[in-house]
Short mmCIF file of C-alpha atoms in Angstrom, two decimals:
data_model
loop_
_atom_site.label_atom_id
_atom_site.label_comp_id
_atom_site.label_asym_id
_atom_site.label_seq_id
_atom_site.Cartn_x
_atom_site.Cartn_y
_atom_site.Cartn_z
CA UNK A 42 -25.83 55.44 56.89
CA UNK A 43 -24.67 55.71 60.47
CA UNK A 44 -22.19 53.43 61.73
CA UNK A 45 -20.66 53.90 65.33
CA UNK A 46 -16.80 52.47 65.27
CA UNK A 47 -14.48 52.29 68.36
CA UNK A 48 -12.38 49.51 66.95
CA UNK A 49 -9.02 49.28 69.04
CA UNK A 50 -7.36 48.18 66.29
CA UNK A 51 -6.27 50.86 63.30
CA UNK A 52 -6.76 47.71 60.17
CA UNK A 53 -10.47 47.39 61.88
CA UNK A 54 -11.21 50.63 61.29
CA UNK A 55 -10.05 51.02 57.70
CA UNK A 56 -12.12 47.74 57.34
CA UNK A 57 -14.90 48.89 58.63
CA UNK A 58 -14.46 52.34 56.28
CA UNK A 59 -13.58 50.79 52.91
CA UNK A 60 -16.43 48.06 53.39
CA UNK A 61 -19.26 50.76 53.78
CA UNK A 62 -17.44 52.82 51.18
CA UNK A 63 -17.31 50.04 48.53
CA UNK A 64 -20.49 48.89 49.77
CA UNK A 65 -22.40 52.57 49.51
CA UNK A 66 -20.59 55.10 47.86
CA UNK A 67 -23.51 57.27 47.34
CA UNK A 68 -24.34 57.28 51.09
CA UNK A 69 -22.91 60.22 52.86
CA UNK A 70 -21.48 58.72 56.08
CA UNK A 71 -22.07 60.87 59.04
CA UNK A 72 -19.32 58.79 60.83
CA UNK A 73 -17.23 55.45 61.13
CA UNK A 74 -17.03 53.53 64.68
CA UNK A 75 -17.55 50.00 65.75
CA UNK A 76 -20.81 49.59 68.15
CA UNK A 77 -19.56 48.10 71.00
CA UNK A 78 -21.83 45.58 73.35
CA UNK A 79 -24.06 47.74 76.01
CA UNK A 80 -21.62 46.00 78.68
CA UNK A 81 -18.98 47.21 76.66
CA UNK A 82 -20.78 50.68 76.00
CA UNK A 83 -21.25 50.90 80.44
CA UNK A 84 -17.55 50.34 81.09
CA UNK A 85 -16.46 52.79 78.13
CA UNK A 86 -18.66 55.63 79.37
CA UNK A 87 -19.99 55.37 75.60
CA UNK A 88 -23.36 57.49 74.70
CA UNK A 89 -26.51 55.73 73.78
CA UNK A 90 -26.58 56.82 70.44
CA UNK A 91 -24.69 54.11 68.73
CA UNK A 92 -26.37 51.97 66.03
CA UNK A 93 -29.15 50.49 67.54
CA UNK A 94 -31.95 48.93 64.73
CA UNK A 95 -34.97 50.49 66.73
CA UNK A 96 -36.94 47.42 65.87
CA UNK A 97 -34.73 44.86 66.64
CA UNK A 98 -33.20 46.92 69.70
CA UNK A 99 -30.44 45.51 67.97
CA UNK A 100 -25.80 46.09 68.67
CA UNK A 101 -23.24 44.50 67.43
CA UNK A 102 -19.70 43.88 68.78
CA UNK A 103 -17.60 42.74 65.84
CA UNK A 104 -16.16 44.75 62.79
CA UNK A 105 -17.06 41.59 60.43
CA UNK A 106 -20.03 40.84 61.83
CA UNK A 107 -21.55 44.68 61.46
CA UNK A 108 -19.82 43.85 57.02
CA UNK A 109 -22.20 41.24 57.00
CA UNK A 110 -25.31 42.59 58.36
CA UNK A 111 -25.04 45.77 56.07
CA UNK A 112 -24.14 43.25 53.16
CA UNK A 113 -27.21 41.19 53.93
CA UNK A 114 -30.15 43.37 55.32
CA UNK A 115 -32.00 45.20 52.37
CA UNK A 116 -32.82 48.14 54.82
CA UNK A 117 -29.09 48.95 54.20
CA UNK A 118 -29.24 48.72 50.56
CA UNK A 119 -28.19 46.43 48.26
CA UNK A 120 -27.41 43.24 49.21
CA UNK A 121 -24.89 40.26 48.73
CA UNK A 122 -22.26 42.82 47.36
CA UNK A 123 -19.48 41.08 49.23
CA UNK A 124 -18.99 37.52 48.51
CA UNK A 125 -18.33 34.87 51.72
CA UNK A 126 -14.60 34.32 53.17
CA UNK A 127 -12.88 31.71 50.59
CA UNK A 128 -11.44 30.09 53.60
CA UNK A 129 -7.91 29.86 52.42
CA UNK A 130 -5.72 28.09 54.57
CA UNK A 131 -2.70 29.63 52.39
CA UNK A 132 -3.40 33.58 53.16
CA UNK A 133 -4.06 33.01 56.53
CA UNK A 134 -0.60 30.90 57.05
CA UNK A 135 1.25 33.69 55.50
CA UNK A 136 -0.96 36.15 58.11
CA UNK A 137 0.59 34.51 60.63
CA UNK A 138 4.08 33.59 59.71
CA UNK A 139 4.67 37.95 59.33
CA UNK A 140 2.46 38.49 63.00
CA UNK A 141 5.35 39.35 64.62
CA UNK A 142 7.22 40.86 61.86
CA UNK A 143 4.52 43.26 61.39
CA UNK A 144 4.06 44.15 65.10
CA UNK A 145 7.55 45.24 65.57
CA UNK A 146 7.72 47.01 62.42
CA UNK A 147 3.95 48.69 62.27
CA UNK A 148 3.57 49.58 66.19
CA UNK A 149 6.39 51.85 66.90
CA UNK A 150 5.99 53.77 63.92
CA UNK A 151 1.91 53.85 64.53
CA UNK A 152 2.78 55.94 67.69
CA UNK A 153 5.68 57.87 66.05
CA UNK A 154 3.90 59.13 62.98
CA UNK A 155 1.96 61.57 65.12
CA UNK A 156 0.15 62.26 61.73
CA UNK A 157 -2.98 59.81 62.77
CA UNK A 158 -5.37 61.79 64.19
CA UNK A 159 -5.85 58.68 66.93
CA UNK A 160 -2.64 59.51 67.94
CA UNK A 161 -2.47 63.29 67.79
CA UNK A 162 -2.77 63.24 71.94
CA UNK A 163 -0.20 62.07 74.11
CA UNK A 164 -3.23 60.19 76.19
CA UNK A 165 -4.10 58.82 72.71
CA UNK A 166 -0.62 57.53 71.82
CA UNK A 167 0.44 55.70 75.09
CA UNK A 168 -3.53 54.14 75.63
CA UNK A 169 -2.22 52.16 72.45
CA UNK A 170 1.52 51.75 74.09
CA UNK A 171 -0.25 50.24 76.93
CA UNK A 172 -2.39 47.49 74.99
CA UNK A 173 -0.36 46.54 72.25
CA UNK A 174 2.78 44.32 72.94
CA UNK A 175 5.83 44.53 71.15
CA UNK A 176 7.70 41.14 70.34
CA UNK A 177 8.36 38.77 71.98
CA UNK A 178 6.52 39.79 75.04
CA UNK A 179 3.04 38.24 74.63
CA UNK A 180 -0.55 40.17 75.66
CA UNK A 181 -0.56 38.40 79.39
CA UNK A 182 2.52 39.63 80.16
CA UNK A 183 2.48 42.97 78.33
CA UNK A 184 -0.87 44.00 79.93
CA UNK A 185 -1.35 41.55 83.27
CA UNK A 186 -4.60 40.46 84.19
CA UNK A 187 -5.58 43.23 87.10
CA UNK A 188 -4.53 41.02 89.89
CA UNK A 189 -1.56 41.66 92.35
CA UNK A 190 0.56 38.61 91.02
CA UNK A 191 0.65 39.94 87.52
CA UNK A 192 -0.22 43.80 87.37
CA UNK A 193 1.91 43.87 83.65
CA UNK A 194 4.73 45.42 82.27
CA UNK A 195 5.21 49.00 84.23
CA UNK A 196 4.54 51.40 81.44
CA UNK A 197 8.20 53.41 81.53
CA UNK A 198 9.13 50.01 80.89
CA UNK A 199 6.71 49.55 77.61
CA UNK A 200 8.01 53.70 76.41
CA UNK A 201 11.54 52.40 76.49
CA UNK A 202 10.53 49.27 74.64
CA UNK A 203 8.30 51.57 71.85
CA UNK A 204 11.63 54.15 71.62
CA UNK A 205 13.94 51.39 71.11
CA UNK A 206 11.99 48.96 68.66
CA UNK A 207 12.10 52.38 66.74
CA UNK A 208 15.27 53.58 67.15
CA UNK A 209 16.39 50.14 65.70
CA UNK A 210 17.59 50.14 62.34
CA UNK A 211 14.95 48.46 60.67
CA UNK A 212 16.79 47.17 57.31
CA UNK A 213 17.05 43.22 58.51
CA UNK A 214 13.76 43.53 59.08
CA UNK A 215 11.99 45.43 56.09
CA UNK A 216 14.45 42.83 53.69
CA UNK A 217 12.30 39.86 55.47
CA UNK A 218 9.35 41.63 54.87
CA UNK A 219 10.09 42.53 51.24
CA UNK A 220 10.56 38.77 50.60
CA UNK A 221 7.65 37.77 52.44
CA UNK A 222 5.73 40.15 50.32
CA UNK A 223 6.73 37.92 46.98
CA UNK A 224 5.27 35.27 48.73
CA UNK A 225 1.89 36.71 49.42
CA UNK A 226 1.98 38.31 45.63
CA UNK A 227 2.14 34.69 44.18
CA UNK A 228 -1.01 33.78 45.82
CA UNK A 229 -3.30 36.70 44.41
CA UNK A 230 -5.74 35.83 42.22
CA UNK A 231 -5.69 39.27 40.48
CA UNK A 232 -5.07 42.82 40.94
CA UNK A 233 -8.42 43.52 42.11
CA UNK A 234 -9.40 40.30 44.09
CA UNK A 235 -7.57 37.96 46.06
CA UNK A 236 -9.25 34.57 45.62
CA UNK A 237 -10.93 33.74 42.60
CA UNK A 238 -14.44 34.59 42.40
CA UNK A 239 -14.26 38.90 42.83
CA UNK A 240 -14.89 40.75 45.67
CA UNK A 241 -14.92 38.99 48.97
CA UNK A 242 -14.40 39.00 52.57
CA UNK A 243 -11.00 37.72 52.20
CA UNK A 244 -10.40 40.92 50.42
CA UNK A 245 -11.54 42.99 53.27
CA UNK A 246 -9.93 41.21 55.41
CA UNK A 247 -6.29 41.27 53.75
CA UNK A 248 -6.63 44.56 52.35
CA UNK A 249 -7.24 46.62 55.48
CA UNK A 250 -4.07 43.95 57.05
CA UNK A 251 -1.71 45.02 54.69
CA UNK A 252 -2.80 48.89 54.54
CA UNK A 253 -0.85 48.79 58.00
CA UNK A 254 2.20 47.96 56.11
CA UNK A 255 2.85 51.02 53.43
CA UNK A 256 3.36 53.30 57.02
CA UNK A 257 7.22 51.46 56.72
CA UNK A 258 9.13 53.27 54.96
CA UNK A 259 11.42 51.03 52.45
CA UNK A 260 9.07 48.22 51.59
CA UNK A 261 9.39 47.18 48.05
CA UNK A 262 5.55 45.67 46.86
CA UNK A 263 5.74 43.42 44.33
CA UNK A 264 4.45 44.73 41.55
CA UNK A 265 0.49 42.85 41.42
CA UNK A 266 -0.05 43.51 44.62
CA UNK A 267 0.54 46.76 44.75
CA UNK A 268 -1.93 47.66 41.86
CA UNK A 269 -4.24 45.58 44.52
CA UNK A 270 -3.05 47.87 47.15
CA UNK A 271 -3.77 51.00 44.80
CA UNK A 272 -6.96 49.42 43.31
CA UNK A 273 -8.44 48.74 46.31
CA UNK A 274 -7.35 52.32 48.37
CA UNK A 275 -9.24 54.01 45.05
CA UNK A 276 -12.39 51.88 44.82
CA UNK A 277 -12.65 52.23 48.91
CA UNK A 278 -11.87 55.96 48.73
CA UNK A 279 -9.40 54.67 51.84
CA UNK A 280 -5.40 56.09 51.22
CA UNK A 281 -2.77 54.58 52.34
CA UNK A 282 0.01 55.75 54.81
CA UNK A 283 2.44 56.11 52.29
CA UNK A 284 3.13 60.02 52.11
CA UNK A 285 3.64 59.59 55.95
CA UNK A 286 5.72 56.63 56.03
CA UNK A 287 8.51 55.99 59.23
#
């Protein structure tokens, strides 16, 4: 099984990994990457080797949408392995009420880890600095829009911003988090699933979220969902960023 993945995002990529993982762990995977629209591939430079279905002539732009192909088309395998998304409102209110908690937590140390091999080069580490806002500076602002009137943040301005979010002492912070994280752990279904049911899309979704989390160093999980955490990372063959935790 050959999937291309240039997700810009690090919990799309662990998505993308544990989901074929979980989905076929018998299938030696030559690689992981997200195949990006030919538009997208022309103003990337990408190669023309990506994941095309020679039949169907056949790419796909989306990290979810590429979960549910696999999960559905019997050339991949086995389907239906993955139940639908639940569509809970209440996971995806706490998603949102810890956005910018999380970005000003999980960004700085992303870049400051210098363990991930996506940010091993310097080239590597400020390509993220420069597309990823820190709050409360929001994405127009952050990155402009390419015309003269709004060009963006100047990027010694975004370093400075990166260096100080993580020079910051992060305790206020990583206490908010810590109680947010009881929250969340009341509304797991179990220690292997999220919603009732088993295995879903909610689960891949979530799961690869709060991966992003164990690289801050401090965080107390609540005790059910970290056996999810640790149940999941196992069946997935997908570790966490614990041992290198900022």
């Amino acid at each position: 099984l050959f999937v291309y993945d240039c997700a810009p995002c690090l919990h799309v990529s662990s998505l993308m990994i544990s989901c074929c993982l979980l989905l076929y762990p018998s299938q030696p995977m030559v690689t992981y990457n997200l195949v990006l629209s030919k538009n997208q591939s022309k103003q990337h430079n990408q190669p023309k080797y990506q994941q095309e279905l020679p039949e169907d002539n056949f790419v796909m732009g989306e990290s979810l949408d590429i979960i549910a192909k696999i999960d559905t088309d019997p050339r991949f395998g086995p389907t239906n392995q993955i139940l639908p998304a639940s569509g809970r409102k209440d996971i995806k209110a706490w998603q949102k009420s810890v956005q910018t908690l999380l970005r000003t937590l999980q960004r700085p140390r992303y870049v400051a880890t210098g363990l991930l091999p996506e940010f091993q080069q310097i080239d590597g580490r400020h390509a993220f600095i420069k597309n990823h806002q820190l709050p409360p500076y929001e994405k127009p602002e952050w990155k402009g829009d390419g015309t003269q009137e709004n060009p963006g943040m100047d990027m010694d301005v975004k370093l400075k911003l990166y260096a100080e979010a993580m020079a910051a002492d992060p305790t206020p912070l990583v206490e908010d988090l810590n109680a947010r994280l009881v929250e969340l752990d009341d509304m797991l279904y179990s220690e292997h699933y999220c919603s009732e049911g088993g295995f879903s899309l909610d689960d891949v979704d979530l799961w690869a979220r709060l991966r992003s989390i164990t690289i801050v160093s401090g965080v107390q999980w609540p005790s059910k969902l970290r056996s999810y955490m640790d149940n999941l990372s196992a069946l997935g063959d997908v570790p966490l960023y614990d041992e290198m935790a900022l």
